[in-house]
Short mmCIF file of C-alpha atoms in Angstrom, two decimals:
data_model
loop_
_atom_site.label_atom_id
_atom_site.label_comp_id
_atom_site.label_asym_id
_atom_site.label_seq_id
_atom_site.Cartn_x
_atom_site.Cartn_y
_atom_site.Cartn_z
CA MET L 292 20.62 15.72 11.71
CA ARG L 293 19.72 12.41 13.36
CA ARG L 294 16.07 13.15 12.61
CA ASN L 295 16.84 13.83 8.97
CA VAL L 296 18.68 10.53 8.58
CA MET L 297 15.76 8.68 10.11
CA GLU L 298 13.26 10.40 7.85
CA LEU L 299 15.40 9.52 4.87
CA TRP L 300 15.44 5.84 5.87
CA VAL L 301 11.70 5.71 6.48
CA GLY L 302 11.11 7.39 3.15
CA LEU L 303 13.38 4.90 1.41
CA PHE L 304 11.61 2.03 3.17
CA ALA L 305 8.15 3.22 2.14
CA ALA L 306 9.28 3.87 -1.43
CA ALA L 307 10.90 0.43 -1.66
CA GLY L 308 7.75 -1.21 -0.28
CA LEU L 309 5.51 0.60 -2.75
CA ALA L 310 7.93 -0.20 -5.57
CA ALA L 311 7.80 -3.88 -4.62
CA LEU L 312 4.00 -3.77 -4.58
CA SER L 313 3.82 -2.12 -7.98
CA MET L 314 6.36 -4.60 -9.32
CA LEU L 315 4.08 -7.38 -8.10
CA ALA L 316 1.11 -5.65 -9.69
CA PHE L 317 2.56 -4.85 -13.09
CA LYS L 318 5.43 -7.27 -13.63
CA VAL L 319 3.93 -10.32 -11.91
CA GLY L 320 0.19 -9.73 -11.96
CA ASN L 321 0.17 -8.01 -15.35
CA LEU L 322 -2.40 -5.49 -14.20
CA THR L 323 -2.07 -3.46 -17.41
CA THR L 324 -3.72 -5.98 -19.69
CA ALA L 325 -5.96 -7.60 -17.10
CA ASP L 326 -8.85 -5.24 -17.70
CA VAL L 327 -10.79 -4.94 -20.88
CA VAL L 328 -11.21 -1.25 -21.73
CA ASN L 329 -14.66 0.05 -22.67
CA GLY L 330 -15.66 -3.41 -23.68
CA TYR L 331 -18.92 -4.72 -25.01
CA ARG L 332 -20.76 -7.90 -24.11
CA VAL L 333 -21.80 -10.65 -26.43
CA SER L 334 -23.12 -14.06 -25.52
CA ALA L 335 -23.11 -17.49 -27.11
CA GLN L 336 -24.90 -20.76 -26.41
CA PHE L 337 -23.06 -24.06 -26.30
CA ASP L 338 -24.22 -27.67 -25.94
CA ASN L 339 -21.26 -28.41 -23.71
CA ILE L 340 -18.61 -26.04 -22.40
CA GLY L 341 -16.30 -28.73 -21.02
CA GLY L 342 -13.94 -27.17 -18.51
CA LEU L 343 -14.39 -23.53 -19.53
CA LYS L 344 -14.19 -21.15 -16.59
CA VAL L 345 -15.10 -17.55 -15.89
CA LYS L 346 -12.17 -15.25 -16.82
CA ALA L 347 -10.98 -17.65 -19.52
CA PRO L 348 -9.53 -15.74 -22.48
CA VAL L 349 -11.48 -15.03 -25.67
CA THR L 350 -9.19 -14.96 -28.68
CA LEU L 351 -9.35 -13.89 -32.29
CA ALA L 352 -6.68 -15.41 -34.53
CA GLY L 353 -4.87 -16.44 -31.37
CA VAL L 354 -4.76 -12.92 -29.97
CA ARG L 355 -6.59 -12.33 -26.73
CA ILE L 356 -9.35 -9.74 -27.18
CA GLY L 357 -11.52 -10.37 -24.12
CA ARG L 358 -12.53 -12.70 -21.37
CA VAL L 359 -15.46 -14.84 -20.31
CA SER L 360 -17.51 -12.82 -17.84
CA SER L 361 -20.21 -15.29 -16.81
CA ILE L 362 -21.42 -18.81 -17.42
CA ALA L 363 -25.04 -19.84 -16.87
CA ILE L 364 -27.59 -22.39 -17.98
CA ASP L 365 -30.47 -21.63 -20.32
CA LYS L 366 -33.20 -23.53 -18.46
CA GLY L 367 -35.52 -23.79 -21.45
CA HIS L 368 -33.05 -25.41 -23.85
CA TYR L 369 -30.66 -27.07 -21.38
CA ARG L 370 -27.73 -25.30 -22.98
CA ALA L 371 -24.87 -23.32 -21.50
CA VAL L 372 -24.97 -19.54 -21.97
CA VAL L 373 -21.51 -17.97 -21.98
CA GLU L 374 -21.21 -14.19 -21.76
CA MET L 375 -18.00 -12.59 -22.94
CA GLN L 376 -16.59 -9.14 -22.44
CA LEU L 377 -14.74 -8.06 -25.58
CA ASP L 378 -12.30 -5.20 -25.95
CA GLY L 379 -13.91 -2.08 -27.36
CA ARG L 380 -11.04 -1.61 -29.80
CA TYR L 381 -12.18 -4.65 -31.76
CA ASP L 382 -15.74 -3.61 -32.52
CA ASN L 383 -15.75 -4.61 -36.18
CA LEU L 384 -16.41 -8.34 -35.81
CA PRO L 385 -18.99 -9.54 -38.37
CA LYS L 386 -22.40 -10.47 -36.97
CA ASP L 387 -22.17 -14.06 -38.20
CA SER L 388 -18.86 -14.79 -36.50
CA SER L 389 -18.59 -18.19 -34.88
CA ALA L 390 -17.32 -19.17 -31.46
CA SER L 391 -15.71 -22.46 -30.53
CA ILE L 392 -14.25 -23.78 -27.30
CA LEU L 393 -10.65 -24.82 -27.76
CA THR L 394 -7.93 -26.19 -25.54
CA SER L 395 -4.46 -24.70 -25.32
CA GLY L 396 -2.02 -27.57 -25.43
CA LEU L 397 -2.80 -31.13 -24.45
CA LEU L 398 -3.70 -30.45 -20.82
CA GLY L 399 -4.02 -26.69 -20.96
CA ASP L 400 -6.91 -24.46 -20.03
CA GLN L 401 -9.88 -24.04 -22.30
CA TYR L 402 -10.61 -20.80 -24.06
CA ILE L 403 -12.99 -19.42 -26.66
CA GLY L 404 -11.75 -18.89 -30.19
CA LEU L 405 -13.72 -16.53 -32.44
CA GLU L 406 -13.77 -16.95 -36.22
CA PRO L 407 -14.91 -13.91 -38.19
CA GLY L 408 -17.76 -14.47 -40.62
CA GLY L 409 -18.64 -12.62 -43.81
CA SER L 410 -21.54 -10.42 -42.79
CA GLU L 411 -21.60 -6.70 -43.51
CA LYS L 412 -23.08 -5.92 -40.10
CA ASN L 413 -20.95 -5.92 -36.96
CA LEU L 414 -21.50 -7.55 -33.57
CA GLU L 415 -22.83 -5.12 -31.02
CA SER L 416 -23.27 -5.15 -27.28
CA GLY L 417 -25.89 -7.70 -26.26
CA ASP L 418 -25.75 -9.69 -29.48
CA VAL L 419 -25.80 -13.46 -29.51
CA ILE L 420 -23.29 -15.46 -31.52
CA MET L 421 -25.36 -18.07 -33.36
CA THR L 422 -22.75 -20.46 -34.75
CA THR L 423 -20.93 -22.28 -31.99
CA ALA L 424 -18.85 -25.41 -31.56
CA SER L 425 -18.81 -27.16 -28.22
CA ALA L 426 -15.83 -28.29 -26.24
CA LEU L 427 -14.24 -31.57 -27.16
CA VAL L 428 -14.95 -34.01 -24.33
CA LEU L 429 -12.27 -36.65 -24.25
CA GLU L 430 -14.48 -39.39 -22.82
CA LYS L 431 -17.06 -38.94 -25.59
CA LEU L 432 -14.33 -39.13 -28.21
CA ILE L 433 -12.90 -42.31 -26.72
CA GLY L 434 -16.42 -43.72 -26.46
CA GLN L 435 -16.98 -43.02 -30.15
CA VAL L 436 -13.70 -44.64 -31.15
CA ILE L 437 -14.50 -47.77 -29.15
CA PHE L 438 -18.03 -47.84 -30.56
CA ASN L 439 -16.74 -47.56 -34.13
CA ASN L 440 -14.15 -50.27 -33.53
CA ASN L 441 -16.77 -52.60 -32.15
CA GLN L 442 -19.06 -51.92 -35.07
CA SER L 443 -16.41 -52.59 -37.70
CA GLY L 444 -15.29 -55.65 -35.75
CA GLY L 445 -18.88 -56.89 -35.57
CA ASP L 446 -19.35 -56.39 -39.32
CA GLY L 447 -16.19 -58.36 -40.01
CA ASN L 448 -17.48 -61.25 -37.93
CA ALA L 449 -20.83 -61.19 -39.67
CA LYS L 450 -19.20 -61.43 -43.09
CA LYS L 451 -17.29 -64.55 -42.13
CA MET K 171 -11.67 -33.30 42.36
CA ILE K 172 -13.51 -30.12 43.15
CA ASP K 173 -10.15 -28.35 43.33
CA ALA K 174 -9.29 -29.52 39.82
CA ILE K 175 -12.57 -28.19 38.44
CA ARG K 176 -12.06 -24.95 40.32
CA ASN K 177 -8.58 -24.63 38.84
CA LEU K 178 -9.99 -25.15 35.37
CA GLY K 179 -12.59 -22.49 36.02
CA ARG K 180 -9.94 -20.08 37.27
CA ILE K 181 -7.81 -20.62 34.17
CA ILE K 182 -10.81 -19.97 31.91
CA LEU K 183 -11.83 -16.87 33.85
CA GLU K 184 -8.29 -15.49 33.77
CA GLY K 185 -8.12 -16.10 30.05
CA LEU K 186 -11.43 -14.29 29.55
CA GLU K 187 -10.24 -11.41 31.71
CA ARG K 188 -7.12 -11.07 29.59
CA PHE K 189 -9.26 -11.08 26.47
CA GLY K 190 -11.48 -8.40 27.95
CA ARG K 191 -8.49 -6.27 28.94
CA ALA K 192 -7.04 -6.68 25.45
CA GLY K 193 -10.35 -5.61 23.90
CA LEU K 194 -10.65 -2.52 26.11
CA PHE K 195 -6.99 -1.75 25.46
CA MET K 196 -7.46 -1.88 21.68
CA PHE K 197 -10.59 0.27 22.01
CA GLU K 198 -8.62 2.89 23.93
CA VAL K 199 -5.85 2.84 21.34
CA MET K 200 -8.39 3.30 18.55
CA ARG K 201 -10.03 6.14 20.43
CA GLY K 202 -6.71 7.94 20.68
CA THR K 203 -6.24 7.76 16.91
CA PRO K 204 -7.47 11.26 15.99
CA GLN K 205 -4.86 12.84 18.28
CA LEU K 206 -2.19 10.93 16.40
CA ARG K 207 -2.41 13.28 13.44
CA LYS K 208 -0.57 15.91 15.45
CA ARG K 209 2.07 13.33 16.31
CA GLY K 210 3.11 12.07 12.90
CA ALA K 211 6.74 12.32 13.95
CA LEU K 212 6.20 9.69 16.65
CA VAL K 213 4.75 7.25 14.12
CA LEU K 214 7.63 7.99 11.77
CA GLN K 215 10.13 7.22 14.48
CA GLN K 216 8.45 3.89 15.15
CA VAL K 217 8.21 3.00 11.46
CA TYR K 218 11.96 3.34 11.48
CA GLY K 219 12.18 1.06 14.49
CA VAL K 220 9.83 -1.72 13.40
CA GLY K 221 10.09 -1.32 9.63
CA VAL K 222 13.50 -0.19 8.50
CA LEU K 223 15.41 -2.19 11.11
CA THR K 224 13.45 -5.35 10.17
CA LEU K 225 14.25 -4.81 6.51
CA LEU K 226 17.50 -6.77 6.44
CA ILE K 227 16.16 -10.02 7.89
CA ILE K 228 13.09 -9.78 5.62
CA LEU K 229 15.13 -9.24 2.47
CA VAL K 230 17.64 -12.00 3.21
CA SER K 231 14.95 -14.53 4.16
CA GLY K 232 12.84 -13.56 1.16
CA LEU K 233 15.73 -14.10 -1.20
CA PHE K 234 16.52 -17.52 0.23
CA VAL K 235 12.90 -18.65 0.43
CA GLY K 236 12.49 -17.72 -3.23
CA MET K 237 15.67 -19.54 -4.18
CA VAL K 238 14.63 -22.69 -2.31
CA LEU K 239 11.19 -22.54 -3.92
CA GLY K 240 12.91 -22.34 -7.30
CA LEU K 241 15.05 -25.40 -6.58
CA GLN K 242 12.30 -27.51 -5.03
CA GLY K 243 9.70 -26.52 -7.58
CA TYR K 244 12.02 -27.23 -10.49
CA ASN K 245 12.84 -30.72 -9.23
CA THR K 246 9.17 -31.63 -9.00
CA LEU K 247 7.95 -29.84 -12.12
CA VAL K 248 10.68 -31.30 -14.33
CA LYS K 249 9.22 -34.77 -13.69
CA PHE K 250 6.05 -33.63 -15.47
CA GLY K 251 7.95 -31.79 -18.16
CA SER K 252 6.35 -28.51 -17.08
CA GLU K 253 9.34 -26.62 -15.71
CA ASP K 254 8.12 -23.61 -17.70
CA THR K 255 5.51 -23.01 -15.02
CA LEU K 256 8.22 -22.54 -12.37
CA GLY K 257 7.68 -18.79 -12.36
CA LEU K 258 3.98 -19.25 -11.72
CA LEU K 259 4.63 -21.67 -8.88
CA VAL K 260 7.15 -19.39 -7.20
CA ALA K 261 5.02 -16.26 -7.64
CA LEU K 262 1.77 -17.79 -6.40
CA SER K 263 3.37 -19.47 -3.38
CA LEU K 264 5.06 -16.24 -2.37
CA VAL K 265 2.33 -13.73 -3.10
CA ARG K 266 -0.55 -15.71 -1.67
CA GLU K 267 0.97 -17.59 1.19
CA LEU K 268 4.62 -17.39 2.13
CA GLY K 269 5.06 -13.64 1.73
CA PRO K 270 2.48 -12.56 4.31
CA VAL K 271 2.95 -15.52 6.68
CA VAL K 272 6.74 -15.74 6.86
CA THR K 273 6.98 -11.95 7.05
CA ALA K 274 4.54 -11.95 9.97
CA LEU K 275 6.47 -14.69 11.78
CA LEU K 276 9.77 -12.90 11.30
CA PHE K 277 8.14 -9.61 12.29
CA ALA K 278 6.83 -11.16 15.51
CA GLY K 279 10.30 -12.45 16.32
CA ARG K 280 12.23 -9.34 15.39
CA ALA K 281 9.96 -6.33 15.92
CA GLY K 282 7.15 -7.72 18.11
CA SER K 283 9.44 -8.99 20.84
CA ALA K 284 11.37 -5.71 20.81
CA LEU K 285 8.14 -3.72 21.18
CA THR K 286 6.99 -5.86 24.10
CA ALA K 287 10.33 -5.65 25.87
CA GLU K 288 10.49 -1.89 25.37
CA ILE K 289 6.98 -1.19 26.64
CA GLY K 290 7.30 -3.75 29.43
CA LEU K 291 10.50 -2.13 30.62
CA MET K 292 8.88 1.29 30.44
CA LYS K 293 6.20 -0.07 32.73
CA ALA K 294 8.70 -1.78 35.06
CA THR K 295 10.71 1.42 35.43
CA GLU K 296 7.46 3.34 36.01
CA GLN K 297 7.88 5.57 32.98
CA LEU K 298 4.28 4.92 31.98
CA ALA K 299 3.06 5.82 35.44
CA GLY K 300 5.24 8.95 35.30
CA MET K 301 3.55 9.99 32.08
CA GLU K 302 0.15 9.57 33.65
CA MET K 303 1.29 11.80 36.51
CA MET K 304 2.10 14.49 33.93
CA ALA K 305 -1.38 14.06 32.44
CA VAL K 306 0.05 12.48 29.30
CA ASN K 307 -1.93 9.45 28.22
CA PRO K 308 0.64 6.68 27.60
CA LEU K 309 -1.84 4.93 25.30
CA THR K 310 -1.79 7.76 22.78
CA ARG K 311 1.81 8.81 23.41
CA VAL K 312 3.53 5.41 23.54
CA ILE K 313 1.23 2.63 22.41
CA ALA K 314 -0.73 4.06 19.49
CA PRO K 315 2.30 5.23 17.44
CA ARG K 316 3.92 1.82 17.81
CA PHE K 317 0.70 0.05 16.87
CA TYR K 318 0.12 2.09 13.73
CA ALA K 319 3.77 1.87 12.74
CA GLY K 320 3.49 -1.92 12.79
CA VAL K 321 0.27 -1.85 10.77
CA ILE K 322 1.91 0.41 8.18
CA ALA K 323 5.18 -1.52 8.03
CA MET K 324 3.81 -5.05 7.67
CA PRO K 325 2.24 -4.82 4.16
CA LEU K 326 5.33 -3.03 2.86
CA LEU K 327 7.61 -5.70 4.33
CA ALA K 328 5.44 -8.50 2.92
CA ALA K 329 5.48 -6.90 -0.55
CA LEU K 330 9.27 -6.60 -0.40
CA PHE K 331 9.53 -10.21 0.75
CA SER K 332 7.43 -11.47 -2.16
CA ALA K 333 9.19 -9.29 -4.73
CA ILE K 334 12.68 -10.29 -3.69
CA GLY K 335 11.58 -13.91 -3.36
CA ILE K 336 10.42 -13.91 -6.97
CA LEU K 337 13.76 -12.43 -7.99
CA GLY K 338 15.45 -15.21 -5.98
CA GLY K 339 13.36 -17.82 -7.78
CA HIS K 340 14.33 -16.19 -11.06
CA LEU K 341 17.98 -16.29 -10.04
CA VAL K 342 17.90 -20.02 -9.40
CA GLY K 343 15.40 -21.04 -12.06
CA VAL K 344 16.71 -19.01 -14.97
CA GLY K 345 20.30 -18.50 -13.91
CA LEU K 346 21.14 -21.90 -12.45
CA LEU K 347 18.64 -24.39 -13.86
CA SER K 348 18.22 -22.80 -17.30
CA VAL K 349 14.46 -22.40 -17.32
CA ASP K 350 13.54 -20.11 -20.20
CA ALA K 351 13.33 -16.55 -18.91
CA GLY K 352 10.45 -15.68 -21.24
CA ALA K 353 8.38 -18.66 -20.13
CA PHE K 354 9.18 -17.93 -16.49
CA TRP K 355 7.70 -14.42 -16.67
CA SER K 356 4.93 -14.97 -19.22
CA GLN K 357 3.43 -17.95 -17.38
CA MET K 358 3.50 -15.87 -14.22
CA GLN K 359 1.88 -12.87 -15.85
CA ALA K 360 -0.79 -14.94 -17.54
CA LYS K 361 -1.99 -16.74 -14.44
CA VAL K 362 -1.40 -14.40 -11.48
CA ASP K 363 -4.45 -12.24 -10.98
CA PHE K 364 -4.07 -8.82 -9.40
CA TYR K 365 -7.24 -8.91 -7.31
CA ASP K 366 -7.51 -12.61 -6.55
CA ASP K 367 -3.88 -13.22 -5.72
CA ILE K 368 -1.94 -10.06 -5.01
CA MET K 369 -4.65 -8.07 -3.22
CA ASN K 370 -5.56 -11.09 -1.11
CA GLY K 371 -1.94 -11.31 -0.04
CA VAL K 372 -1.95 -7.61 0.84
CA ILE K 373 -5.16 -7.99 2.86
CA LYS K 374 -3.60 -10.92 4.72
CA SER K 375 -0.50 -8.93 5.56
CA ILE K 376 -2.58 -5.97 6.85
CA VAL K 377 -4.55 -8.34 9.11
CA PHE K 378 -1.33 -9.93 10.34
CA GLY K 379 0.09 -6.47 10.96
CA VAL K 380 -2.86 -5.57 13.18
CA VAL K 381 -2.72 -8.89 15.04
CA CYS K 382 1.06 -9.11 15.54
CA THR K 383 1.55 -5.51 16.61
CA GLY K 384 -1.63 -5.58 18.71
CA ILE K 385 -0.43 -8.62 20.62
CA ALA K 386 3.06 -7.16 21.03
CA VAL K 387 1.95 -3.81 22.47
CA PHE K 388 -0.73 -5.39 24.65
CA GLU K 389 1.65 -7.94 26.15
CA GLY K 390 4.13 -5.16 26.88
CA TYR K 391 1.47 -2.93 28.45
CA ASP K 392 -0.01 -5.84 30.41
CA ALA K 393 3.32 -7.25 31.60
CA VAL K 394 4.01 -7.84 35.27
CA PRO K 395 6.41 -4.97 36.04
CA THR K 396 9.40 -7.08 37.02
CA SER K 397 12.32 -8.32 34.97
CA GLU K 398 10.84 -11.80 35.01
CA GLY K 399 7.44 -10.47 33.99
CA VAL K 400 8.95 -8.64 31.02
CA ALA K 401 10.80 -11.78 29.96
CA ARG K 402 7.60 -13.80 30.15
CA ALA K 403 5.65 -11.17 28.22
CA THR K 404 8.25 -11.16 25.45
CA ASN K 405 8.07 -14.91 25.28
CA ARG K 406 4.26 -14.81 25.10
CA THR K 407 4.34 -12.22 22.32
CA VAL K 408 6.33 -14.48 20.02
CA VAL K 409 4.30 -17.61 20.82
CA TYR K 410 0.86 -15.97 20.63
CA SER K 411 1.69 -13.97 17.50
CA SER K 412 2.97 -17.04 15.68
CA LEU K 413 -0.04 -19.13 16.65
CA ALA K 414 -2.46 -16.34 15.79
CA VAL K 415 -0.82 -15.77 12.41
CA LEU K 416 -0.89 -19.44 11.45
CA GLY K 417 -4.46 -19.94 12.65
CA LEU K 418 -5.76 -16.75 11.03
CA ASP K 419 -3.93 -17.63 7.85
CA PHE K 420 -5.98 -20.79 7.51
CA ILE K 421 -9.24 -18.96 8.21
CA LEU K 422 -8.43 -16.12 5.80
CA THR K 423 -7.36 -18.51 3.07
CA ALA K 424 -10.55 -20.52 3.48
CA LEU K 425 -12.62 -17.32 3.31
CA MET K 426 -10.78 -15.99 0.26
CA LEU K 427 -10.90 -19.21 -1.70
CA GLY K 428 -14.52 -19.58 -0.62
CA GLU K 429 -14.45 -23.35 -0.95
CA VAL K 430 -15.12 -24.49 2.60
#
């Protein structure tokens, strides 16, 4: 009897521990959507990827369909090569789709947004997305604004 | 002068001897592992002792740690207008750091000291020697089941601690401070990675389980067989386990983040 009670408690303990672990995995860690199922790889070249990181989401119309799997440098052209793993369910993206690096919110993380093109052919594993838009670098923008201001200010002075 | 240097040398040598004994001891315990399969009931009994009986303190502390994290995190995050990320803050702190570490510290205090006292007293009352007389190896009969029970119990306790802590954070954040429940969970789910965060926490808690229980059973087995010796061994178990856990935690974190 005593033995049975003890076994019951140990069983409850182990079950509760495993339940807690699976709660962490599925409810907190969101294991279910973390992996891209039978995905395919496409890559894209950017002039500047800003703060993009490996594992950043790849979205289509705001819906996440994959993640960035690797970031490297193309030594010949001094450009960034970003490889993405896309979900196999969305295999009908046109070949001339474009990729741009966007920012979620003002200070949020950067992600890749895909825009479908109009081609009849679809993107396949190993393809390269040709049309890309680089990340917006805040310092460059500010620099441009200041430069433009100075120029217009200089013109005004010259006219006087 | 020479005496002082000699004393230093003696302290170092004694420390090394203890380390050597501990290493041999762990080796013997490991070697007795295959025989443990026939003695599952012994392990079960010890899982009850070190796991189930530690459950209450783990659950209560986890709940309160999570609630405090919710309060503290909210007060800081609200200054930046990002109280929506409260769930992420609570979950990451618990899963990666506080869950394994606080569980290990509590485990050392609650279960580790009990193990040391029990084994030390067995030695003091010559029960271990009696077993040897009956050709029963106390390492496989007494020590190994306790050691493996601790190693099994620790990750489960740490997972329970983290899970109930997150619920505690939810209780305070959503229930008391009116953080949006959807944002609380979705931010958490978007940013907590299963392998990078949760599995690293589990690995930590397994390592802490090995270290805490190993220290506890060794100190008990190595205790001077008097009442004072057992008291001192129990004391050492808690101190050494806590120091080892905190030190190892830093090393493991540095290794896992890979940024040192």
